[in-house]
Each structure stands twice: as C-alpha cells, then as structure tokens.
CSV table of C-alpha atoms and ligand atoms in Angstrom, one decimal:
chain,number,residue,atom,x,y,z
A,1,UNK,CA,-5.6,25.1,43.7
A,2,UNK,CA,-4.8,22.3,41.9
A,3,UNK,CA,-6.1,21.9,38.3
A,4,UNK,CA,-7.7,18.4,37.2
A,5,UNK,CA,-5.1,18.5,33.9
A,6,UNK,CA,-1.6,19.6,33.8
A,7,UNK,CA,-2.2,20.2,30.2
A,8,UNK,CA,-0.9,24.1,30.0
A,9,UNK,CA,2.2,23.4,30.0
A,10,UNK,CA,2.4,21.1,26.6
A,11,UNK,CA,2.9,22.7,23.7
A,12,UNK,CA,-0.3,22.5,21.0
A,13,UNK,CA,0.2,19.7,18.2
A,14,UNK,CA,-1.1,21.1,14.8
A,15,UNK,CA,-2.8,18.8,12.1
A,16,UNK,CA,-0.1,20.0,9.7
A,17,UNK,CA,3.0,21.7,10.2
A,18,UNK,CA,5.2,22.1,7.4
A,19,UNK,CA,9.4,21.9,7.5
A,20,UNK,CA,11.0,24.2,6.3
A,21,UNK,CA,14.9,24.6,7.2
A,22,UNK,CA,18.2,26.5,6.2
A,23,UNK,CA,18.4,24.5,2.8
A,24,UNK,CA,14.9,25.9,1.6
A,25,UNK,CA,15.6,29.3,3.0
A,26,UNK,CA,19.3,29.7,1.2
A,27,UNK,CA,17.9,28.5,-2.1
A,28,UNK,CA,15.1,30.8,-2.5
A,29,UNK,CA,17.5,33.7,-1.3
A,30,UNK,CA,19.7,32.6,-4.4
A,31,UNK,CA,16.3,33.2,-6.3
A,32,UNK,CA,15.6,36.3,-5.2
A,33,UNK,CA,19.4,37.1,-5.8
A,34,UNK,CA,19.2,36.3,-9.2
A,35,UNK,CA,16.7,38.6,-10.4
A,36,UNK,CA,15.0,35.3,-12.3
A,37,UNK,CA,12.1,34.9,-9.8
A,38,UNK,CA,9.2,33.4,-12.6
A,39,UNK,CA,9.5,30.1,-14.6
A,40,UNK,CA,13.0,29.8,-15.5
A,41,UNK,CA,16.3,27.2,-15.0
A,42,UNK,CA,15.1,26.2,-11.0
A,43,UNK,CA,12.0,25.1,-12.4
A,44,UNK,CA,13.7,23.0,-15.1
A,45,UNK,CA,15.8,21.4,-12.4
A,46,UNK,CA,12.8,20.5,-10.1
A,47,UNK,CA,10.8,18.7,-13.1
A,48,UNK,CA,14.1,16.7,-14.2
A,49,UNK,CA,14.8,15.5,-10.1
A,50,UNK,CA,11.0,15.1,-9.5
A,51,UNK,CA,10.9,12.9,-12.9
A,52,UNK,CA,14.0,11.0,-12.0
A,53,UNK,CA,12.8,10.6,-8.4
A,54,UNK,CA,9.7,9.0,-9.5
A,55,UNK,CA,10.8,7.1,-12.3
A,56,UNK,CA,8.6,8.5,-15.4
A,57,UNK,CA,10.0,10.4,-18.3
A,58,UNK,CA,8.4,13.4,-17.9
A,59,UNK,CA,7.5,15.8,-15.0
A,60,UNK,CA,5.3,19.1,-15.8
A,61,UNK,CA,5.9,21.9,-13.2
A,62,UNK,CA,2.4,23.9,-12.6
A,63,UNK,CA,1.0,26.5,-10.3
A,64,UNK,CA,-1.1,24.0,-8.2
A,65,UNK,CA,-2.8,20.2,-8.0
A,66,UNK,CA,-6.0,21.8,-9.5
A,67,UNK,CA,-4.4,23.5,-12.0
A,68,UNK,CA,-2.7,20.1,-13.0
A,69,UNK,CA,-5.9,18.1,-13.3
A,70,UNK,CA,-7.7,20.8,-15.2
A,71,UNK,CA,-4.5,20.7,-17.7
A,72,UNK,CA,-4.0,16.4,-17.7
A,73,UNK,CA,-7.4,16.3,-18.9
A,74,UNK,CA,-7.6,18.8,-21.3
A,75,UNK,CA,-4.1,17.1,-22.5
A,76,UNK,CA,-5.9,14.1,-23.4
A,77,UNK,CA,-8.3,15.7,-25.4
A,78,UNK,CA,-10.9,15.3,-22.7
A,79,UNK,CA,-14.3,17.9,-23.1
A,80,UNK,CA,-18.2,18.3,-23.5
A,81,UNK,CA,-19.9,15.1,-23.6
A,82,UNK,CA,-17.4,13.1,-22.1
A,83,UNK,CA,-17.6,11.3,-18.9
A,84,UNK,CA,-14.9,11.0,-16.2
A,85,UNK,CA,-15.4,8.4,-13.0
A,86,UNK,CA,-14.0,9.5,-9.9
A,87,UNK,CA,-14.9,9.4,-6.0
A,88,UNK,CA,-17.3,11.4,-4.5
A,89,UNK,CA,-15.0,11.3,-1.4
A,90,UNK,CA,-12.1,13.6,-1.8
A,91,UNK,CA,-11.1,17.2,-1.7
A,92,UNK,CA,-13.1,18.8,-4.2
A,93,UNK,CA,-10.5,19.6,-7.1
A,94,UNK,CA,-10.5,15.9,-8.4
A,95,UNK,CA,-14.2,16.4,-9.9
A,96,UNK,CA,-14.3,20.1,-10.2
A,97,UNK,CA,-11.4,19.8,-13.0
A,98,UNK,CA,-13.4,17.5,-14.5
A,99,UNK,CA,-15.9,20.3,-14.8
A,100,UNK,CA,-13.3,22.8,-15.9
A,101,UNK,CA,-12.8,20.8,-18.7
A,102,UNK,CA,-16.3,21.1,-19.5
A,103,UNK,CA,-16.8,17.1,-19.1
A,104,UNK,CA,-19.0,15.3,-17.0
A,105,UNK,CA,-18.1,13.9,-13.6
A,106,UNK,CA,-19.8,10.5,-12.8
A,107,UNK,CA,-19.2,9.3,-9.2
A,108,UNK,CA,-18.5,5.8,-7.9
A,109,UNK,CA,-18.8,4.9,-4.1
A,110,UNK,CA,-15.4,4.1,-1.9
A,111,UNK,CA,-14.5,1.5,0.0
A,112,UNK,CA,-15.0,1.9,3.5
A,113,UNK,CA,-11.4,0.3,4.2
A,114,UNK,CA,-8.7,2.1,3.0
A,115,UNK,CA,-11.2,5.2,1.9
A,116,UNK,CA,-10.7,5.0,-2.0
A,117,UNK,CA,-12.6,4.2,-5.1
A,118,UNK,CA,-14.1,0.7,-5.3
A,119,UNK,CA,-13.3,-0.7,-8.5
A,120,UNK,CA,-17.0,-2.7,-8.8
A,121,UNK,CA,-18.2,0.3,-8.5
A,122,UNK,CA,-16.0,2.1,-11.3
A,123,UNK,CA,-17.5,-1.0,-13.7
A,124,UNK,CA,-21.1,0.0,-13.1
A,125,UNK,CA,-20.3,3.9,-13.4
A,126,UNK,CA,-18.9,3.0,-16.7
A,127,UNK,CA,-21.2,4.1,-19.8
A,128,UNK,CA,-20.4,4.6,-23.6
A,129,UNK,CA,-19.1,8.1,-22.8
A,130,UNK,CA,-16.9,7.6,-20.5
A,131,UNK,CA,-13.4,8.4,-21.1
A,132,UNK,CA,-11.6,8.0,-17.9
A,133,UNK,CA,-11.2,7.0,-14.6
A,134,UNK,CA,-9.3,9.2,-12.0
A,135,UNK,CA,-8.7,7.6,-8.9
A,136,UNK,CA,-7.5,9.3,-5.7
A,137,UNK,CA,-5.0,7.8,-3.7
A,138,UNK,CA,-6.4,9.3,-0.4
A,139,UNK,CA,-5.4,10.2,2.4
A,140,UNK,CA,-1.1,9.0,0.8
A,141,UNK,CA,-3.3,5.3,0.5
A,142,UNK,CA,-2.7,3.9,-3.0
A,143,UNK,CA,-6.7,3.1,-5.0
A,144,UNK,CA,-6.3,-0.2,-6.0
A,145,UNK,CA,-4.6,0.6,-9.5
A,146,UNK,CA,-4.2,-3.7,-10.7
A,147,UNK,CA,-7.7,-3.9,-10.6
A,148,UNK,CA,-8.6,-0.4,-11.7
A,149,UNK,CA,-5.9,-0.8,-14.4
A,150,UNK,CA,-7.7,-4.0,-15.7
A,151,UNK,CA,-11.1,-2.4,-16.2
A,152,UNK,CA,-9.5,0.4,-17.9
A,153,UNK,CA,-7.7,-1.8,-20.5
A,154,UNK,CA,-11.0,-3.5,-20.7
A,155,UNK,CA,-13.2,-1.2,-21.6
A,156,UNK,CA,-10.5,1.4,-23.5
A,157,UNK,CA,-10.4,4.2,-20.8
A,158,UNK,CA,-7.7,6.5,-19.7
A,159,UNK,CA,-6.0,5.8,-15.9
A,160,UNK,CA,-5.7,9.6,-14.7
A,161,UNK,CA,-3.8,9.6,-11.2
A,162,UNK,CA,-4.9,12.1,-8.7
A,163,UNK,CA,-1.5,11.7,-6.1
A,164,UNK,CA,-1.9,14.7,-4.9
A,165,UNK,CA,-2.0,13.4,-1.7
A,166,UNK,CA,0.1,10.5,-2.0
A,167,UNK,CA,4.3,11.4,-3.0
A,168,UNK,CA,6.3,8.0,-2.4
A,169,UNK,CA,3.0,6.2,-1.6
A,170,UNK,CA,3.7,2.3,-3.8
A,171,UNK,CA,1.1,-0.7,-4.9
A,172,UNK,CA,3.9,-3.8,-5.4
A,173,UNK,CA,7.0,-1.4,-4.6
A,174,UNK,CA,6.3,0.8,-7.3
A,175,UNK,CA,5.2,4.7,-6.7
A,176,UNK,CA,2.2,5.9,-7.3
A,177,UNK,CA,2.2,8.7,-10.2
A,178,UNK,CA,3.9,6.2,-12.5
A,179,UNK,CA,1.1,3.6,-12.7
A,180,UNK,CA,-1.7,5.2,-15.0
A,181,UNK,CA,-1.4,7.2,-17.9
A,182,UNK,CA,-1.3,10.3,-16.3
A,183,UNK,CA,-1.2,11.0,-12.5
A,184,UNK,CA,-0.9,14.8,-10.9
A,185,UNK,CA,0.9,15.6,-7.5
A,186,UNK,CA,0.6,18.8,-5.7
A,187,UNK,CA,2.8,21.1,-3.4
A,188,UNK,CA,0.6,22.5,-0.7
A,189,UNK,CA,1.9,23.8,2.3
A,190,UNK,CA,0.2,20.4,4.3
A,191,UNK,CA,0.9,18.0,1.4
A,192,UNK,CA,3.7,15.3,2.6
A,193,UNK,CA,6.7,17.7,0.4
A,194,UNK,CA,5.7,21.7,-0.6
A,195,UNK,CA,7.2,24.1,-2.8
A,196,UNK,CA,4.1,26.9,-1.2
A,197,UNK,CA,1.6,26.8,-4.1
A,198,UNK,CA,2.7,24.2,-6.8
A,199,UNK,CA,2.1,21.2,-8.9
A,200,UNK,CA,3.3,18.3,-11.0
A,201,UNK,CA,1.9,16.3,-14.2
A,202,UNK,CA,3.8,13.4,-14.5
A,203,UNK,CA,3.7,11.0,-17.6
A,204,UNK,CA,5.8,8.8,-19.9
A,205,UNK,CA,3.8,10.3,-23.2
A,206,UNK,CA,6.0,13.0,-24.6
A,207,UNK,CA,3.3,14.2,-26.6
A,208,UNK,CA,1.1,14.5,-22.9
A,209,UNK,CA,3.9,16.6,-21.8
A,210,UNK,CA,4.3,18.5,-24.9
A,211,UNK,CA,0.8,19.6,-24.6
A,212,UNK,CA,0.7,19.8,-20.7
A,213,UNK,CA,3.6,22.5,-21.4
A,214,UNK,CA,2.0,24.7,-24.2
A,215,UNK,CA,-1.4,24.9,-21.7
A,216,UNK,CA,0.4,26.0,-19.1
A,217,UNK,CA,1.9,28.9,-21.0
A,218,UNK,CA,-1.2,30.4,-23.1
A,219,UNK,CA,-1.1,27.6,-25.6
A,220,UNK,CA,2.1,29.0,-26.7
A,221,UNK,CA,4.0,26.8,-29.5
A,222,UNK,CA,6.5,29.9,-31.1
A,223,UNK,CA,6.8,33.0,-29.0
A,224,UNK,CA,3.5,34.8,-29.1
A,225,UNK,CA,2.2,32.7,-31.8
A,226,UNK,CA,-0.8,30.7,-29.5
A,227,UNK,CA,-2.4,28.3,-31.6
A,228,UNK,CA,-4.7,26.8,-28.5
A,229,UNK,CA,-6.8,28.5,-25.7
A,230,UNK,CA,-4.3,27.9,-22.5
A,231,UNK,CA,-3.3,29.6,-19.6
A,232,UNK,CA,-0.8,31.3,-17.4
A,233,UNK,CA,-0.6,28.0,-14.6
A,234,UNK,CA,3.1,28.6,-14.4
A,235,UNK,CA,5.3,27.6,-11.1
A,236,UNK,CA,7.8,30.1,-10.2
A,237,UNK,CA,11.2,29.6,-9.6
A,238,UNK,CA,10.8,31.1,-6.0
A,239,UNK,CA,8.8,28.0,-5.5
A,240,UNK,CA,10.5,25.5,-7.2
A,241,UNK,CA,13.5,26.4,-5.3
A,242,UNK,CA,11.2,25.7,-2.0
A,243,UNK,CA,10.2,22.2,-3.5
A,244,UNK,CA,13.9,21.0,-4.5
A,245,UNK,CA,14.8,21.8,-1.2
A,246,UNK,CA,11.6,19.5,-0.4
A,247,UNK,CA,12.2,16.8,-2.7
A,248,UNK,CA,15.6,15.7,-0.9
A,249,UNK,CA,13.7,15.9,2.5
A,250,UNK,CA,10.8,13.5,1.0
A,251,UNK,CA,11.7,10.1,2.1
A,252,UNK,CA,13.0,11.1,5.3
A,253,UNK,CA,9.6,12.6,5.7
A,254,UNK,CA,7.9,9.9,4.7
A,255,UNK,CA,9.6,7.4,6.7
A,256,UNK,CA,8.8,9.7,9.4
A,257,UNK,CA,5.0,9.7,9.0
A,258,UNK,CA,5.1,5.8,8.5
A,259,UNK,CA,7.1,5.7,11.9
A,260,UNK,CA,4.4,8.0,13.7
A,261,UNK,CA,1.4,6.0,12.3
A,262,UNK,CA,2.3,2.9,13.3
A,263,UNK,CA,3.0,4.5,17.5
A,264,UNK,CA,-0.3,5.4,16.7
A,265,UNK,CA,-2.0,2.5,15.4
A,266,UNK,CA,-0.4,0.3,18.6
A,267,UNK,CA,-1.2,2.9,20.6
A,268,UNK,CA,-5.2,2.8,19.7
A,269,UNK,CA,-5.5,-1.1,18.9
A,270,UNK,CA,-8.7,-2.2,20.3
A,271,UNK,CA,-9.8,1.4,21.0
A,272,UNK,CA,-13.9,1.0,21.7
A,273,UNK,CA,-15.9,3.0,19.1
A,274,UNK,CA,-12.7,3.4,17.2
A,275,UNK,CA,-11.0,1.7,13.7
A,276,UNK,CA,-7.5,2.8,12.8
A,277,UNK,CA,-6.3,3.0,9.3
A,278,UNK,CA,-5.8,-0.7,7.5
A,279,UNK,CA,-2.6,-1.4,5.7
A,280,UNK,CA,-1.7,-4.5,3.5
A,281,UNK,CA,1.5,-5.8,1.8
A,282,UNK,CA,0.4,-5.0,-1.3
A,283,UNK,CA,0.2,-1.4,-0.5
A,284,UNK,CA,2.9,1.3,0.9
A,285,UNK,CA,1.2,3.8,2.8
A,286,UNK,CA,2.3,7.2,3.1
A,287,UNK,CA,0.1,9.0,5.9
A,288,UNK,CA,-0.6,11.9,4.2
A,289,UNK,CA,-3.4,11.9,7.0
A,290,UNK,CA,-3.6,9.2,9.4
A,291,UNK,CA,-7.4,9.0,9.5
A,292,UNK,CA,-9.2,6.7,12.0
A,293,UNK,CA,-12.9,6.6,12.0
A,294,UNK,CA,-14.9,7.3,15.3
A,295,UNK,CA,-18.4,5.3,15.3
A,296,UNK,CA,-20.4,7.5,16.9
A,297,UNK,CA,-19.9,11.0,18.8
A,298,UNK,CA,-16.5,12.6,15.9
A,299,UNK,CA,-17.2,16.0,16.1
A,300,UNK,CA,-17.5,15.8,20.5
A,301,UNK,CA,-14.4,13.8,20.4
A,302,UNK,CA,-13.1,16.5,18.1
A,303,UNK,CA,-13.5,19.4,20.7
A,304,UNK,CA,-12.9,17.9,23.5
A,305,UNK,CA,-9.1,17.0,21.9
A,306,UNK,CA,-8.6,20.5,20.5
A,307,UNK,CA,-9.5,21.6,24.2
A,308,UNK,CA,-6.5,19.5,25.2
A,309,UNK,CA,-4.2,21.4,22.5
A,310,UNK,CA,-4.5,19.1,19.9
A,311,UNK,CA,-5.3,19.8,16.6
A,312,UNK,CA,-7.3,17.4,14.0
A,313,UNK,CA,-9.1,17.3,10.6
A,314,UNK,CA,-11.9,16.1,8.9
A,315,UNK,CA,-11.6,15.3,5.4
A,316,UNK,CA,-14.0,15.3,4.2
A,317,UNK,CA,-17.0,16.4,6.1
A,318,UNK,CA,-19.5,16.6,3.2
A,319,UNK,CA,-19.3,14.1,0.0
A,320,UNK,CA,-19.1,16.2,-3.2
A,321,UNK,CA,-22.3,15.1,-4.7
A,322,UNK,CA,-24.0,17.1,-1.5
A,323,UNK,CA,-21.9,20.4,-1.8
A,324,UNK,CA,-23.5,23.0,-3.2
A,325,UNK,CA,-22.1,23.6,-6.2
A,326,UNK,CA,-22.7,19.9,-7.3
A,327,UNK,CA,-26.5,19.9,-5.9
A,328,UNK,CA,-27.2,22.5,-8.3
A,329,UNK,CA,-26.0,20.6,-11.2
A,330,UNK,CA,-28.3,18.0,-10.2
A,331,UNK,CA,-26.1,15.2,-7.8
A,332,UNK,CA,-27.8,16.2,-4.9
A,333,UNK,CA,-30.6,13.1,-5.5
A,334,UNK,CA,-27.5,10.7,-5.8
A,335,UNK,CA,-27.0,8.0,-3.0
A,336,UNK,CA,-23.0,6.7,-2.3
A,337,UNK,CA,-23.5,5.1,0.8
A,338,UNK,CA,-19.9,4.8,2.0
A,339,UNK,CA,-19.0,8.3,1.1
A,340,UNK,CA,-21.9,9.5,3.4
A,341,UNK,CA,-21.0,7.6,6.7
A,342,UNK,CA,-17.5,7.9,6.5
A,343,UNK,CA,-18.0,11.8,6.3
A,344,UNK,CA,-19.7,11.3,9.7
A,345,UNK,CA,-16.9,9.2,11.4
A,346,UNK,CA,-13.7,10.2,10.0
A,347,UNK,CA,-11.2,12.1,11.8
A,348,UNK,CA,-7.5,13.1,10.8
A,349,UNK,CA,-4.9,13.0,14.0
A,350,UNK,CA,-1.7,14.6,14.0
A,351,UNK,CA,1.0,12.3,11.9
A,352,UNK,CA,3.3,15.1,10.3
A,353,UNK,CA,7.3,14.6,10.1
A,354,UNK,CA,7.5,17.6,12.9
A,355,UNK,CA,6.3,15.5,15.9
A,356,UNK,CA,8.3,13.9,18.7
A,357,UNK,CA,7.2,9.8,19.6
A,358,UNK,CA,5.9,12.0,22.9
A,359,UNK,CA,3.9,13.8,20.8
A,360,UNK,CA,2.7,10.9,19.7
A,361,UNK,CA,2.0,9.1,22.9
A,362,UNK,CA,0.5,12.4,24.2
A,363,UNK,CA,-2.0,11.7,21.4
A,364,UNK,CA,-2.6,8.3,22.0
A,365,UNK,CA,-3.4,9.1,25.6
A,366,UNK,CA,-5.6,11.7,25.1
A,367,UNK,CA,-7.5,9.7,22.4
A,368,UNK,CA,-8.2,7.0,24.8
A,369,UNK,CA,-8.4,9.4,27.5
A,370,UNK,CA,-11.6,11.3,26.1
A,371,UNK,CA,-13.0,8.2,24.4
A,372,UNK,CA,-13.7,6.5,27.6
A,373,UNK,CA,-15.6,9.8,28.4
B,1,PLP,C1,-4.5,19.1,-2.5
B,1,PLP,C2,-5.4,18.3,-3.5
B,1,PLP,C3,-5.7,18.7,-4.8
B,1,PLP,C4,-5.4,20.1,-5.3
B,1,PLP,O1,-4.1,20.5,-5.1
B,1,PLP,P1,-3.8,22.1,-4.9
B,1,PLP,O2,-2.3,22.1,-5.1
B,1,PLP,O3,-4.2,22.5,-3.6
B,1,PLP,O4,-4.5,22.8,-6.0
B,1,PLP,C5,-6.3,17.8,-5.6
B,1,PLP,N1,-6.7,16.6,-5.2
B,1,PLP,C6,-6.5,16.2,-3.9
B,1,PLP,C7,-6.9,14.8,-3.6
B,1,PLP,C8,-5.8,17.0,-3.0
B,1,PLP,O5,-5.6,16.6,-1.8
C-alpha cells in the first residue's frame, strides 16, 4: 500500500542540537587528565578570549546565565526597595534575579516586531526607585540599546544587558554585551556557543568585576577571610574547556544560523496567517531562535509539524507576570498587551548551525504544506 507521505524515511530535525566535535572532546580529556577539574587556569583562559572576543575589559566566568544576573545586580549594589524594568516576555531568569536580589521587578510591554522591550514603555515604567533597566536581546535580536541608552543617561539608571541569548548579535556593528554597563551571556546546551552549564559577566568597570569575582567565590577577598554574603557560582574547568572549544566555533556558527534564516525567511515570504522575523540595518541578528508568529491555529500547526519529524519551540508560552510564581506576588492583575498575544502566536523553527539547506527546504515545505491545511 502506498502511504500518502514518504516522510519515514527523513531523519527528525530537533529545535536545538548542539555541536560538539573532536576539539571539545580532546580538551576536556586534557582536563580530566590534569587532575585540575574546578575553577582553575582553563577558566582564566576562557574569560581572557571571551573578553578579547567581545571587546570589553573584563569577562567573569560563572556557573550559569541566572547565576550571572543574580551576581551583576547585586554588583551594582542593587537590593530591597529598588526597582529594576525589564520585559515581561522572556525566559524567566531575567526578572526572577531581580527577585534574588531582593529588588523589585517592574515590567514594560515589547514590541510586537522584533519581540523586545519598547523603549516608550521603559519611560513610563520608570519611577523614583528605579535603578535599572535590563533589556533582553531575545530570541539573538539586539533591544534597541540607542534609544534605551538615552533614557538611561536621562534619568541616571544602570543599562544591565541580559545577552544570554544573543553572542555576536550587533546594534551599528558593535556586539551586544559591550553596550550597557553590564550585560550577562550564558552557555546552555541550546544557547548559540555552550560550555554545558556556564555563564559570563562582562564589563569594562574593574571594580564590577572585582566584586562579580568575590560573589562568586563566598564573598571571598583573602583566603577564608569572607567579608560579604556570596556564593559558590563557580564554572569549572571541565566546562570552560567545552566553551573555549566553543568560542572558536562561534562565528562560524553564527554565520550559519544567519544563512539558515534567511532560506527560511524566502522560503515563507507571503506565507498566509504567517509573519517571519523582521530584520533592519541597524541591527545584526543572530537567530538564537528564528521565531515566526502564526495568527491563528500555533499550537495545531505545532503538532501537525512534529507529526512530520520536526521539532519546534515556543518561547514563551506564558508572560511572566501570569506564572505562578509572579501572580502570587501580586502581577497577575497586570495587563502587557503585546506580551500576551505574542505568547499565543509565536513559534520557534529549527535554525541551529547542525542543519543541511535541505533541512531547511524540508521545513519550508512542510510549513507551507500544513498551513494550507
Ligand atoms: C538562558 C537564559 C538565561 C539563563 O541562563 P542559564 O545559563 O540557563 O541560567 C537568562 N536569560 C535569558 C534570556 C536566557 O535565554
């Protein structure tokens, strides 16, 4: 009998699919063979390449994203009573570190086009305790840090980076991570370079570094003499190793995912029902997701492609002023319009460096495919 789709024989595309290769593999072997596996010289060598690769003066390794937010804040002295802006559409870290540091997060609505913080809406969110605004540059799409970078100066705030998401992505050619004060990148396994579990602070303020390094190691100064509550949010050489490896790979990578984005984006021009991500000159895109939005009918479309062997995501499928953990602390009552539709209608494809431009037009064709019904 014949079977309406040959699909069993094609492989299944994954939303994320890290690389690791024979470089990656060697070097933590050296690790292991050293009998040095926790914070040590590999570590040191990551933050002085990560630094130089993104142009700041100082790079902070750490155990994750989250733990470098919670630590960035707390650097900049950052605690009750303060007030922090940020987006109420993003993976939760960026406002829950904000909460770590016992501050208060105060969201301001996105922009429904490139899916990050709207800076007229920062203005309005801004009160006499504020303190900071930490914009995320979602989905590897810069915020718009000129304007964002204005309001700041105007009204005395600290620029806070969340890049965790967005290694390599530019505003005007230069990377993100080196625009605010502050910025944090992290290493996940699906984040566009990994070293596992890992983390960066970056910063041109030695005395942001200085501290960033005593939090992350029990508020150390002297051994064993801790003069502040800190922490053990240590990377370990195992996975710094990983993430050197990684670093060399990153543009490659990135050039990769910029390549794949734009087979899909021709591929899904004019798509009914369906937008495809924007991109301007002014920005340099890094598709850590390529994230279209689907106008009606997402999570049918969602099935009906995994029941074709393809993977997706949904980031983020609930705003963070509706989770849980923020309703009972009172943001449930909040309205951000933007945040709440776009939770309905976006929808992550397949863009990692792994695939092959067949992949890719295997995507496309499915897309349209199921779209049309
Ligand atoms: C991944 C991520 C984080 C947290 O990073 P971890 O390394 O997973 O702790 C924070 N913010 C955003 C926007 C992220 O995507």
């Amino acid at each position: 009998m014949k079977q309406a789709r040959p699909v069993a024989s094609e492989p299944r595309l994954e939303i994320a699919h890290p690389l690791i290769g024979e470089e990656e593999k060697r070097a933590v072997l050296a690790v292991l063979e050293s009998g040095q596996l926790a914070q040590g010289p590999v570590v040191a060598a990551f933050e002085d390449a990560f630094a130089r690769w993104l142009g700041v003066k100082h790079a902070v390794a750490v155990a994750s994203g989250t733990a470098g937010l919670h630590l960035a804040l707390l650097a900049h002295g950052i605690g009750e009573g303060d007030e922090v802006v940020t987006a109420p559409f993003t993976f939760i870290a960026s406002a829950n570190s904000v909460l770590f540091a016992r501050a208060t997060p105060v969201f301001a609505d996105v922009q429904a086009g490139n899916f990050c913080i709207d800076p007229a809406r920062v203005e309005v969110a801004i009160t006499p305790r504020t303190r900071a605004i930490l914009p995320v540059h979602l989905y590897g799409h810069p915020a718009p840090m000129a304007e964002l970078g204005e309001i700041a100066r105007r009204h005395g705030l600290l620029l806070i980076e969340d890049a965790c998401q967005a290694h390599g992505a530019t505003v005007h050619g230069r990377k993100v991570g080196a625009l605010g004060h502050t910025a944090v990148f992290s290493l996940y396994p699906t984040k566009n370079m990994t070293s596992g579990e890992g983390g960066f602070v970056t910063t041109d303020d030695p005395a942001i570094a200085s501290a960033i390094r005593t939090l992350r190691q029990h508020g150390e100064g002297e051994r064993y003499h801790h003069e502040v509550l800190g922490y053990n949010f240590r990377m370990t050489d195992v996975a710094a190793a990983i993430g050197l490896a990684q670093l060399a790979r990153l543009d490659g990578f990135n050039a990769a995912r910029r390549h794949h984005a734009q087979i899909l984006s021709a591929g899904l021009a004019g798509a009914a029902g369906l937008a495809v991500p924007g991109e301007s000159s002014s920005y340099g895109h890094v598709y850590h997701q390529y994230t279209v939005r689907v106008e009606a009918g997402r999570d049918g479309l969602r099935k009906r492609l995994d029941a074709r062997g393809i993977g997706t995501g949904v980031y983020y499928p609930i705003p963070i002023h509706h989770q849980p953990v923020y309703v009972e602390r009172g943001y449930g009552g909040q309205s951000f319009p933007t945040a709440e539709r776009l939770a309905q209608e976006v929808l992550s494809l397949p863009v990692h460096p792994a695939l092959s431009d067949a992949d890719l037009q295997r995507i496309v064709r499915s897309v349209r495919e199921e779209l049309a019904g």
